Amino acid sequence: MTIKDIARQCGVSVSTVSRVLNDRPDVSPENRRKVLSAIQRSNYIPNNTARDLVKTKSDAIGLVVRGVSNPFYTDIIRVIEEQVTARGYTLVMQQIGTCDDEVKRGAMMEREKRLRGLILLGGRSDYTPQELAPLNIPYVCCSYDNQYGTLPPDSYASVSIADEEEACRAVTELYRCGHRRIAALVSGTEDRSISQLRYQGYVRALAAHGLPLEQELVIEAGSFDIRQSYLAMQRRLLAGAQFTALFAISDNMAIGAMRALREAGRRIPEDCSVIAIDGLTVSDYINPTLTTLCQPMEHMGRRSVEILLDMVEHRGGPIRETAHTTLRTGESVRDIS
Amino acid sequence: MTIKDIARQCGVSVSTVSRVLNDRPDVSPENRRKVLSAIQRSNYIPNNTARDLVKTKSDAIGLVVRGVSNPFYTDIIRVIEEQVTARGYTLVMQQIGTCDDEVKRGAMMEREKRLRGLILLGGRSDYTPQELAPLNIPYVCCSYDNQYGTLPPDSYASVSIADEEEACRAVTELYRCGHRRIAALVSGTEDRSISQLRYQGYVRALAAHGLPLEQELVIEAGSFDIRQSYLAMQRRLLAGAQFTALFAISDNMAIGAMRALREAGRRIPEDCSVIAIDGLTVSDYINPTLTTLCQPMEHMGRRSVEILLDMVEHRGGPIRETAHTTLRTGESVRDIS
């Protein structure tokens, strides 16, 4: 089955078939219907040619994962893949480092892989319209949002938690348990990622409870990596920092810091309480089990795909959704009040 | 730019262009060269049509991940994606449950996604030639091998550790530290996966050192899941099983079991030593840090892609490679000799 066969069968010219295949507008609805229906029928012939003809419109959904090996993403990726596949699309995934530009990579994938839509898993929260201009397909920001308001609110789609508020809630939980010297472990305080947002939540909580912001208690790991977190905490402890509680912006970073605390002879939670945000599965098995605000990863992955495909299939526009965390009480926070 | 334009430009018929596009043999080398070169030139025009014309041969490499959310795979997937992308191919990933059939899924993907090659990450070790018949493209088994010898040795490609030997080595390490009552935590003892192979290594090590195989000390979790491992260990401890050391077939399962041991009041390593196989990053941060045989995940992922693309690009045939683990000594094993 060739394009010529389809043309003959439909009584149209080869270039008409070509126009339909290339999804161009200059074809009458009648001819488009005839050609697509002929192609559909030819699909029953299991040969490559027939498939090639049918596969003219790409079914590729791109997923750019920013932050290689971030265990927080594992569950979300699983759900996104499941949902994309179940809806008849093909997931094309690429992972980039936290220093790479997810929008540039997405735009490159859009052209190279002929994407229909794009999910960005992790990214900056301050895109400008100019930066996003290379993207010509619907996209959803998963697990982050344009929280610096640099985009018109109805111009993009996202599914995320309110990072600043949730961080504020975590720190307030430590305050409620009587802690007054509360350290924060972050990737960066000005990196325009969720790290900065969660750091702002920490600052807000301190202010709300009348606690001073002390630079000695702000620990920057420079990345979300478990080893960098371990080393950053180790250095700060060697420098003699004193605190009774730690807020880590992610479970993974908390686990790194907990080893440094332990090695410095600080027992958790007797000498130092630890709270984090994310809710990794493994955090519920470590010693002590970690108290953390769990993000609804399954829900976030599913909603990201639903919102994206509604846009791809012209059923809806961009939607911004805020998900809420659930406190999972582990053994890592002690009430000293 | 349409097929007709290409045909006119090359002085050939539209059906000749179509035959070239569909990679059919009935075209003269001269015409094929002319058409492909015209298409190549048209690539400089950034419109969909030109791209559609160029994208006639698929660049898709499939990855079927068996065992949803297995953290052991996270690093390997990252490396595979990096390598596949760097070599100009597109990675199409699908994940399936441990009860699903990876070969069937791969064969389905081969047709639906027009794969050029396939990497199976996790699977059974006893495929028959009949079961593999639906696969018409090169494939590599990553992290497992046809260790039951049901396939001709030169008919398939794999990159894996020698599971039975490595398990034997782990158990021997416990024996060397004076342990004589050594329990094994497995997914299943007869599931034809790496679980059975590592269990066989446990049995072999016991025999080699003159220790009896006791059913009380074989703990089957029924899956590789951390929670199921925790629950299985909890049940066995409640039943009063006595042992001074545990061999877990995976880090993830060990972490689940360690929580159950701790909750039952058994200190690690004072009351019970633990050793595992895999070498997850997180295992080096938990309390106590886990002694484990690390698989060279980076190497295994990279070699899987290299071997596959050598086959896809007709530079080489199927190769079976055995990788070796490295003992990472943590705090979880105590010498009681």
Coordinates of N, CA and C in Angstrom, one line a residue, chain A residues 98-195:
Chain A
T98 N 20.6 19.5 36.9 CA 19.9 20.6 37.4 C 20.4 22.0 36.9
C99 N 21.5 22.0 36.2 CA 22.1 23.2 35.7 C 21.7 23.4 34.2
D100 N 21.1 22.4 33.6 CA 20.7 22.5 32.2 C 19.4 23.2 32.1
D101 N 19.1 23.6 30.8 CA 17.9 24.4 30.6 C 16.8 23.5 30.0
E102 N 15.7 23.3 30.9 CA 14.7 22.3 30.5 C 13.8 22.8 29.3
V103 N 13.7 24.2 29.2 CA 12.9 24.7 28.1 C 13.6 24.5 26.8
K104 N 14.9 24.8 26.7 CA 15.7 24.6 25.5 C 15.6 23.2 25.1
R105 N 15.8 22.3 26.1 CA 15.8 20.8 25.7 C 14.4 20.4 25.2
G106 N 13.4 21.0 25.9 CA 12.0 20.6 25.4 C 11.7 21.1 24.0
A107 N 12.2 22.3 23.7 CA 12.0 22.9 22.3 C 12.8 22.0 21.3
M108 N 13.9 21.6 21.7 CA 14.7 20.7 20.8 C 14.0 19.4 20.5
M109 N 13.5 18.8 21.6 CA 12.7 17.6 21.5 C 11.5 17.8 20.7
E110 N 10.8 18.9 20.9 CA 9.6 19.2 20.1 C 9.8 19.1 18.6
R111 N 11.0 19.6 18.2 CA 11.3 19.6 16.7 C 11.8 18.2 16.3
E112 N 12.8 17.7 17.1 CA 13.4 16.4 16.7 C 12.4 15.2 16.8
K113 N 11.6 15.2 17.9 CA 10.8 14.0 18.1 C 9.4 14.3 17.7
R114 N 9.1 15.5 17.1 CA 7.8 15.8 16.6 C 6.7 15.6 17.8
L115 N 7.0 16.2 18.9 CA 6.1 16.1 20.1 C 4.8 16.7 19.9
R116 N 3.8 16.1 20.5 CA 2.4 16.7 20.5 C 2.2 17.5 21.8
G117 N 3.0 17.1 22.8 CA 2.9 17.9 24.1 C 4.1 17.5 24.9
L118 N 4.2 18.3 26.0 CA 5.5 18.2 26.8 C 5.2 18.3 28.3
I119 N 5.8 17.5 29.1 CA 5.7 17.6 30.5 C 7.1 17.9 31.0
L120 N 7.2 19.0 31.8 CA 8.5 19.4 32.4 C 8.5 19.0 33.8
L121 N 9.3 18.0 34.2 CA 9.3 17.5 35.6 C 10.5 18.2 36.3
G122 N 10.2 19.3 37.0 CA 11.2 20.1 37.7 C 11.7 21.2 36.8
G123 N 11.9 22.3 37.3 CA 12.4 23.5 36.5 C 12.4 24.7 37.3
R124 N 12.7 25.8 36.7 CA 12.7 27.1 37.3 C 11.3 27.7 37.5
S125 N 11.1 28.5 38.4 CA 9.8 29.0 38.7 C 9.6 30.5 38.2
D126 N 10.5 30.9 37.3 CA 10.5 32.3 36.9 C 10.7 32.5 35.4
Y127 N 10.1 31.6 34.6 CA 10.2 31.7 33.1 C 9.6 33.0 32.7
T128 N 10.2 33.6 31.6 CA 9.6 34.8 31.0 C 8.9 34.3 29.7
P129 N 7.9 35.1 29.2 CA 7.3 34.7 27.9 C 8.3 34.5 26.8
Q130 N 9.4 35.3 26.8 CA 10.4 35.2 25.8 C 11.1 33.8 25.9
E131 N 11.4 33.4 27.1 CA 12.1 32.1 27.2 C 11.2 31.0 26.7
L132 N 9.9 31.1 26.9 CA 9.0 30.0 26.5 C 8.6 30.1 25.0
A133 N 9.0 31.2 24.3 CA 8.6 31.4 23.0 C 8.9 30.2 22.0
P134 N 10.1 29.5 22.2 CA 10.4 28.4 21.3 C 9.5 27.2 21.4
L135 N 8.7 27.2 22.5 CA 7.8 26.0 22.7 C 6.5 26.3 21.9
N136 N 6.2 25.5 20.9 CA 4.9 25.7 20.1 C 3.9 24.7 20.4
I137 N 4.1 23.9 21.5 CA 3.1 22.8 21.8 C 2.7 23.0 23.2
P138 N 1.5 22.4 23.6 CA 1.1 22.5 25.0 C 2.1 21.8 25.9
Y139 N 2.3 22.4 27.1 CA 3.2 21.8 28.1 C 2.6 22.0 29.5
V140 N 3.0 21.1 30.4 CA 2.6 21.2 31.8 C 3.9 21.2 32.6
C141 N 4.0 22.1 33.6 CA 5.0 22.1 34.6 C 4.6 21.2 35.7
C142 N 5.3 20.1 35.9 CA 4.9 19.2 37.0 C 5.8 19.3 38.2
S143 N 5.3 19.5 39.3 CA 5.9 19.7 40.6 C 6.5 21.0 40.8
Y144 N 6.3 22.0 39.9 CA 6.7 23.4 40.2 C 5.7 24.3 39.4
D145 N 5.8 25.5 39.6 CA 4.8 26.5 39.1 C 5.5 27.8 38.9
N146 N 4.9 28.7 38.1 CA 5.5 30.0 37.9 C 5.2 30.9 39.1
Q147 N 5.8 30.5 40.2 CA 5.4 31.2 41.5 C 6.0 32.6 41.6
Y148 N 6.8 33.0 40.7 CA 7.3 34.4 40.7 C 6.4 35.3 39.8
G149 N 5.4 34.7 39.3 CA 4.4 35.5 38.5 C 4.9 36.2 37.3
T150 N 5.9 35.7 36.7 CA 6.5 36.3 35.5 C 5.8 36.0 34.2
L151 N 4.7 35.1 34.3 CA 3.9 34.8 33.2 C 2.5 35.1 33.4
P152 N 1.7 35.5 32.4 CA 0.3 35.7 32.6 C -0.3 34.4 33.2
P153 N -1.2 34.6 34.2 CA -1.6 33.4 35.0 C -2.4 32.4 34.1
D154 N -3.0 32.8 33.0 CA -3.8 31.9 32.2 C -3.1 31.4 31.0
S155 N -1.7 31.5 31.0 CA -1.0 31.2 29.8 C -0.2 29.9 29.9
Y156 N -0.2 29.3 31.1 CA 0.5 28.0 31.2 C -0.2 27.1 32.2
A157 N 0.2 25.8 32.1 CA -0.4 24.8 33.0 C 0.6 24.2 34.0
S158 N 0.2 24.0 35.2 CA 1.1 23.4 36.1 C 0.3 22.6 37.2
V159 N 1.0 21.6 37.8 CA 0.5 20.9 38.9 C 1.6 20.9 39.9
S160 N 1.4 21.5 41.1 CA 2.5 21.6 42.1 C 1.9 21.8 43.4
I161 N 2.7 21.7 44.4 CA 2.3 22.1 45.8 C 2.6 23.6 45.9
A162 N 2.0 24.2 46.9 CA 2.4 25.6 47.2 C 3.7 25.5 48.1
D163 N 4.8 25.5 47.4 CA 6.1 25.2 48.1 C 6.4 26.1 49.3
E164 N 6.1 27.4 49.1 CA 6.5 28.3 50.2 C 5.6 28.0 51.4
E165 N 4.3 27.9 51.2 CA 3.3 27.6 52.3 C 3.7 26.3 53.0
E166 N 4.0 25.3 52.2 CA 4.2 23.9 52.8 C 5.5 24.0 53.6
A167 N 6.5 24.7 53.2 CA 7.7 24.8 53.9 C 7.4 25.6 55.2
C168 N 6.6 26.6 55.1 CA 6.2 27.3 56.3 C 5.5 26.4 57.3
R169 N 4.7 25.5 56.8 CA 4.0 24.6 57.6 C 4.9 23.6 58.3
A170 N 5.9 23.1 57.6 CA 6.9 22.2 58.2 C 7.7 22.9 59.3
V171 N 8.1 24.1 59.1 CA 8.9 24.8 60.1 C 8.0 25.1 61.3
T172 N 6.8 25.5 61.0 CA 5.8 25.8 62.1 C 5.6 24.5 63.0
E173 N 5.6 23.3 62.3 CA 5.4 22.1 63.1 C 6.6 21.9 64.1
L174 N 7.8 22.3 63.7 CA 8.9 22.2 64.6 C 8.8 23.3 65.7
Y175 N 8.3 24.4 65.4 CA 8.0 25.5 66.3 C 7.0 25.0 67.4
R176 N 6.0 24.4 66.9 CA 4.9 23.9 67.8 C 5.5 22.9 68.8
C177 N 6.5 22.2 68.4 CA 7.1 21.2 69.2 C 8.2 21.8 70.2
G178 N 8.2 23.1 70.2 CA 9.1 23.8 71.1 C 10.4 24.2 70.6
H179 N 10.7 24.0 69.3 CA 12.0 24.3 68.8 C 12.1 25.8 68.5
R180 N 13.2 26.4 68.8 CA 13.5 27.8 68.6 C 14.7 28.0 67.8
R181 N 15.7 27.1 67.8 CA 16.8 27.2 67.0 C 16.7 26.1 65.9
I182 N 16.1 26.6 64.7 CA 15.8 25.7 63.6 C 16.7 26.0 62.4
A183 N 17.4 25.0 62.0 CA 18.3 25.2 60.8 C 17.5 24.8 59.6
A184 N 18.0 25.3 58.4 CA 17.3 24.9 57.2 C 18.4 24.4 56.2
L185 N 18.2 23.2 55.6 CA 19.1 22.7 54.6 C 18.4 22.9 53.3
V186 N 19.1 23.7 52.4 CA 18.5 24.0 51.1 C 19.6 23.7 50.0
S187 N 19.1 23.7 48.8 CA 20.1 23.6 47.7 C 20.7 25.0 47.5
G188 N 19.8 26.0 47.2 CA 20.3 27.4 47.1 C 19.2 28.3 47.6
T189 N 19.5 29.5 48.1 CA 18.5 30.4 48.6 C 18.0 31.4 47.5
E190 N 18.7 31.3 46.4 CA 18.4 32.3 45.3 C 18.5 31.6 43.9
D191 N 18.1 30.3 43.8 CA 18.2 29.6 42.6 C 17.0 29.6 41.7
R192 N 15.9 30.3 42.2 CA 14.7 30.4 41.4 C 14.1 29.0 41.2
S193 N 14.4 28.0 42.0 CA 13.8 26.7 41.9 C 12.9 26.5 43.2
I194 N 12.4 25.3 43.4 CA 11.6 25.1 44.6 C 12.5 25.3 45.8
S195 N 13.8 25.2 45.7 CA 14.7 25.4 46.9 C 14.5 26.8 47.4

